[in-house]
Tab-separated table of C-alpha atoms in Angstrom:
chain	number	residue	atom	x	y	z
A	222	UNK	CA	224.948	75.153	97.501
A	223	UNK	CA	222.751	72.308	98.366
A	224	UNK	CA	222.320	70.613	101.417
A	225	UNK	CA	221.884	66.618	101.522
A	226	UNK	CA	221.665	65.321	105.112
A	227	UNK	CA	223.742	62.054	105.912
A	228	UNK	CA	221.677	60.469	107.974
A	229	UNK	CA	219.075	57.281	107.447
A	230	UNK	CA	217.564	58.611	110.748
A	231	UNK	CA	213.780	59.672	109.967
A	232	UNK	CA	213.469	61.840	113.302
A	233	UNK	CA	216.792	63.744	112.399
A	234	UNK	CA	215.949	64.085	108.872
A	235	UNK	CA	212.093	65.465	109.939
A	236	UNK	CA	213.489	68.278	112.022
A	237	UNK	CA	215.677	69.880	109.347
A	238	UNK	CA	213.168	69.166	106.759
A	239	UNK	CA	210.804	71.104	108.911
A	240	UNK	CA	213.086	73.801	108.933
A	241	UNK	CA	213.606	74.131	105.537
A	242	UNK	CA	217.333	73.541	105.194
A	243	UNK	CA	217.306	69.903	103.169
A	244	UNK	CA	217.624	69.388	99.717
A	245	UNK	CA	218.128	65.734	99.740
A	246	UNK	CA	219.399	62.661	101.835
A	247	UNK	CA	222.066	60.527	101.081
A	248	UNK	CA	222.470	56.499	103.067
A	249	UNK	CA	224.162	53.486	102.722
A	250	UNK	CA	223.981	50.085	103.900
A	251	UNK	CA	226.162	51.085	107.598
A	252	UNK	CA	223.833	54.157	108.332
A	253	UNK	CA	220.551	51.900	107.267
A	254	UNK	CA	221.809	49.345	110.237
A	255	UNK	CA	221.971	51.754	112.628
A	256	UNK	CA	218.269	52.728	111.724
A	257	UNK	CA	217.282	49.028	112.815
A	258	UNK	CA	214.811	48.531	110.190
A	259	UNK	CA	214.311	47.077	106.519
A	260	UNK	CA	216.041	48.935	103.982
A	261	UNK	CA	213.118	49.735	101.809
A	262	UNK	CA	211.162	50.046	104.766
A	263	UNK	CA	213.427	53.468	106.145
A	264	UNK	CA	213.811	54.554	102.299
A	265	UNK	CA	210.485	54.641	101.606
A	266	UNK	CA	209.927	56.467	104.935
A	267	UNK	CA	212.047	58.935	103.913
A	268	UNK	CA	211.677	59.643	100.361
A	269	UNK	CA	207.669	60.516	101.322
A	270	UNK	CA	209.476	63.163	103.882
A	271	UNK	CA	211.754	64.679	101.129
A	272	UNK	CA	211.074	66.056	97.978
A	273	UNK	CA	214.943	65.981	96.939
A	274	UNK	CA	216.687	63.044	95.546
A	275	UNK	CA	217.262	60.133	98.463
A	276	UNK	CA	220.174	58.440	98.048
A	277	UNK	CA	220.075	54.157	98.084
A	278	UNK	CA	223.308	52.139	97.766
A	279	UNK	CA	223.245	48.863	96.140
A	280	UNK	CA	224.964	46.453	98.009
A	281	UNK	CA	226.347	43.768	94.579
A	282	UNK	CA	229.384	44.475	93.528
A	283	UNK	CA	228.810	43.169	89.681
A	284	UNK	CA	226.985	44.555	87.278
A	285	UNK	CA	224.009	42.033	86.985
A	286	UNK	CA	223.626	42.563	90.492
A	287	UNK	CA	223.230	46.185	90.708
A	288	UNK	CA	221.199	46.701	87.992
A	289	UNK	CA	218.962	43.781	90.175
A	290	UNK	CA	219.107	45.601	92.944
A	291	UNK	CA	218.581	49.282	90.877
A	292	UNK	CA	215.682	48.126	89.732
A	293	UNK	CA	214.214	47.478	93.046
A	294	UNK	CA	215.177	50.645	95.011
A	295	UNK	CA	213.914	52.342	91.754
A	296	UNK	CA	210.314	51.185	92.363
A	297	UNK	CA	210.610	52.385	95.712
A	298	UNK	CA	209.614	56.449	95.092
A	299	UNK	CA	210.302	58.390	92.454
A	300	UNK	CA	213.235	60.468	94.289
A	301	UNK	CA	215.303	57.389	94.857
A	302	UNK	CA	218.937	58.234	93.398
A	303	UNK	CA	220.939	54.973	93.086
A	304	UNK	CA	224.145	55.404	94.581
A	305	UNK	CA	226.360	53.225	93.054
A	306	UNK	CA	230.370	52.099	93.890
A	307	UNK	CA	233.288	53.795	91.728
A	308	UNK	CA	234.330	50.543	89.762
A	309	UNK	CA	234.484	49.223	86.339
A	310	UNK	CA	230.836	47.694	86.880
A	311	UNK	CA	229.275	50.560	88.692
A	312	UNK	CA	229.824	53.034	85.768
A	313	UNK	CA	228.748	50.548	83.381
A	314	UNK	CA	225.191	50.114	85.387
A	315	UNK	CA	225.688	54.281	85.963
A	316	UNK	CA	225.565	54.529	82.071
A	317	UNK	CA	222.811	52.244	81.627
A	318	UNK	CA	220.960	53.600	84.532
A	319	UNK	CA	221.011	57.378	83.116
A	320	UNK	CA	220.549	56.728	79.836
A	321	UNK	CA	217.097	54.940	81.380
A	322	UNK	CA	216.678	58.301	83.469
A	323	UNK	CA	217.240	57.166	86.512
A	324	UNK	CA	219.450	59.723	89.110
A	325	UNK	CA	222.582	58.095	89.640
A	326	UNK	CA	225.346	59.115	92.887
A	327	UNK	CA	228.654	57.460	92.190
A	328	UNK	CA	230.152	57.072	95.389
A	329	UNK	CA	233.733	56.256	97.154
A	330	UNK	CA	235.192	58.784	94.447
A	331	UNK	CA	239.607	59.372	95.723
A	332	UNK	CA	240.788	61.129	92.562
A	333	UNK	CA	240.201	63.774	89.704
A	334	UNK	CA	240.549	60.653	87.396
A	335	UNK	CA	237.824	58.621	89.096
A	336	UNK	CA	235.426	61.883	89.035
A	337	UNK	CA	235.920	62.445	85.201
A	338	UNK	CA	235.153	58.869	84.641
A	339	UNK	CA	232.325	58.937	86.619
A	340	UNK	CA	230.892	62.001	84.765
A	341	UNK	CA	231.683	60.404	81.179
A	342	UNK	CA	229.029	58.004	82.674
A	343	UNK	CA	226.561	60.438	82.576
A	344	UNK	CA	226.497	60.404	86.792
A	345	UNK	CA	224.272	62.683	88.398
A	346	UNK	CA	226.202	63.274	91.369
A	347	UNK	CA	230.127	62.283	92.276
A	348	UNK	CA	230.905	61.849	95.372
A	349	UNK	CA	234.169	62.259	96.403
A	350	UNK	CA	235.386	61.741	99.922
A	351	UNK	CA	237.013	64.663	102.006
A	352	UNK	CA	237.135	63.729	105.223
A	353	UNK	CA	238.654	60.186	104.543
A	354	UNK	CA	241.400	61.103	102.755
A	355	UNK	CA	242.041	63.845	105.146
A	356	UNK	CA	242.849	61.646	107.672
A	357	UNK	CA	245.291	59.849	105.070
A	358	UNK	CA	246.945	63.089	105.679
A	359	UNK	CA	245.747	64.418	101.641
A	360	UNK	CA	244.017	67.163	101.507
A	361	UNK	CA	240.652	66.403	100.553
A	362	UNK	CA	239.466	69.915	99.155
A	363	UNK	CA	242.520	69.786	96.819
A	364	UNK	CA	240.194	66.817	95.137
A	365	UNK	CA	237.409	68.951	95.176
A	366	UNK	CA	238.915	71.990	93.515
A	367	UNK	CA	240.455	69.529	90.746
A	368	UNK	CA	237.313	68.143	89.923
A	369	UNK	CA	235.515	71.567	89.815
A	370	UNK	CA	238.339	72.629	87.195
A	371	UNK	CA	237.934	69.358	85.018
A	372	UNK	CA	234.128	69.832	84.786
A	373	UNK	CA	233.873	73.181	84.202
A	374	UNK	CA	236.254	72.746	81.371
A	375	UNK	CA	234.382	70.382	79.479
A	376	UNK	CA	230.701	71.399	80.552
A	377	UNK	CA	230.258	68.101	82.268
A	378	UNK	CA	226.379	68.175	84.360
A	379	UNK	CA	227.848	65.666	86.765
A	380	UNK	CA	226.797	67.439	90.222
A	381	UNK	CA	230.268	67.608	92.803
A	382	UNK	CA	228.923	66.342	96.023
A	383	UNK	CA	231.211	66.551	98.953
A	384	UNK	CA	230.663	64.016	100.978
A	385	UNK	CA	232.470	62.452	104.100
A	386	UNK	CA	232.400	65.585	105.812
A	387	UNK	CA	233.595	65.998	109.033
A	388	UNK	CA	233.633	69.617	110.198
A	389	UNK	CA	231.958	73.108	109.532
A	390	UNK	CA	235.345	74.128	107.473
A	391	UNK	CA	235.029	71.299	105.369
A	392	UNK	CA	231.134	72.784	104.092
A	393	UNK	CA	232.754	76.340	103.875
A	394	UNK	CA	235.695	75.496	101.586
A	395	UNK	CA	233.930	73.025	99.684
A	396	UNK	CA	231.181	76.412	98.910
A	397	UNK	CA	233.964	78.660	98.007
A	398	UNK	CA	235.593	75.885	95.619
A	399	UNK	CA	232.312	75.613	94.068
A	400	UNK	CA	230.833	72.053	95.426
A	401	UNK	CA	227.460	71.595	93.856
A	402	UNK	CA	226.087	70.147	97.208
A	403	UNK	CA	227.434	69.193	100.689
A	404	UNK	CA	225.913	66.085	102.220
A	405	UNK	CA	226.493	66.485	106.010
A	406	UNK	CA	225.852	64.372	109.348
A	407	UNK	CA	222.943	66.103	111.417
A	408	UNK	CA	225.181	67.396	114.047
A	409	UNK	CA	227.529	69.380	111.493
A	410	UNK	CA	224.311	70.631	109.483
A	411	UNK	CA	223.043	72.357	112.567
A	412	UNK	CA	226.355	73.345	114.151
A	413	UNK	CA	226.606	76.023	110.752
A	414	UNK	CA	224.471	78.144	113.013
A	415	UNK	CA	226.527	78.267	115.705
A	416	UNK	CA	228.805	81.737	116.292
A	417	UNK	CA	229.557	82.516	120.361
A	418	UNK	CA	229.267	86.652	118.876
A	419	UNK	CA	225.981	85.684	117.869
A	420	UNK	CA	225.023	84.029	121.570
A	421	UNK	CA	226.558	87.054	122.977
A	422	UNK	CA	224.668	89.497	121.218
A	423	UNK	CA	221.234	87.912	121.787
A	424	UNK	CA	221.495	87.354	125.333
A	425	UNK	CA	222.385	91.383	125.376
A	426	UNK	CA	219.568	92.219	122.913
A	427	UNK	CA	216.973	90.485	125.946
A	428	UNK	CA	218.587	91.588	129.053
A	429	UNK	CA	217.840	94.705	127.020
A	430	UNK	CA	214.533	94.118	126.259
A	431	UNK	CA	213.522	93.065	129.599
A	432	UNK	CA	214.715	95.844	131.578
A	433	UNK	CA	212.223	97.871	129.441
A	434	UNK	CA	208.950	95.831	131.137
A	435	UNK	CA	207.540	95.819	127.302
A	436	UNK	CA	205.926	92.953	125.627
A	437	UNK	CA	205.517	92.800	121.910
A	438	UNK	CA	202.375	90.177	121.941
């Protein structure tokens, strides 16, 4: 599985690119305004940090618009995957944008239907929402295992990325249903560490280690 951080915070997205643990980024227009600074500005920022794709929403809602607006973000690094809205006009500028070779996400994805649409565009990524329609009380890896079963059945590339993730659980059963790619806030990404046995057993392992009076340097 890959792992896109959800974040358009360049400090945030440093760290765990330091570490080794991103694949990508994915924004949007509300996590760019908590950043505080032009769009391109941030994006470009980021894109020279990541060598994975970099998700950019357009903001029109026609298709004239986003292609507009495609182009733009486009010219901004070569990793810049448009992330586009799941309506009429955003798969027609997804087709046209593939068949140009340009990465496309297709975002705000609710159903199985919506997905396979979205892949008969040629998307690069779908990304349907978990954790929102969780709290519509629908359980959001049901979508995730439908969509895995439509593509798989008719070979579609279209990457599943699970996005709108709210909790550790949600990146564990979105692995074993076969997501593609998890884009996760910061705070989840690092709390897949976390295990209290694993606390436990390392502050054991140096109370250990220090009653022996050794040093390994």
């Amino acid at each position: 599985m890959k792992f896109f951080v959800d974040t358009a915070d360049v400090n945030e997205i440093r760290e765990l690119n330091d570490i080794g643990l991103l694949d990508g980024v994915t924004t949007n227009p509300s996590l760019i305004m908590k950043a505080g600074r032009p769009y391109a500005e941030v994006t470009k920022e980021i894109c020279d940090m990541v060598e994975g794709p970099v998700s950019a929403e357009v903001t029109a809602t026609d298709f004239d618009g986003m292609m507009r607006e495609a182009e733009v973000l486009g010219k901004i690094a070569d990793n810049v995957c448009i992330k586009l809205p799941l309506t009429l006009d955003g798969l027609k500028a997804c087709r046209a944008l593939t068949q140009g070779g340009q990465q496309v996400n297709v975002t705000l994805c609710f159903s199985a239907n919506q997905a396979l649409l979205a892949a008969k565009a040629g998307a690069t990524f779908i990304s349907p929402f978990i954790g929102r329609l969780d709290d519509m009380a629908i359980d959001g890896m049901e979508l995730i295992e439908e969509i895995r079963t439509i593509y798989d059945n008719y070979g579609f590339e279209t990457e599943i990325l699970a996005a709108s993730i709210r909790t550790v659980n949600h990146v564990k059963q979105a692995a074993m249903i076969g997501a593609d790619v998890a884009t996760v806030p910061p705070a989840t990404l690092k709390a897949l560490v976390k295990h209290p046995l694993t606390d436990k057993g390392l502050a054991a392992f140096l109370a250990d280690w220090e009653k022996t009076g050794q040093t390994i340097a």
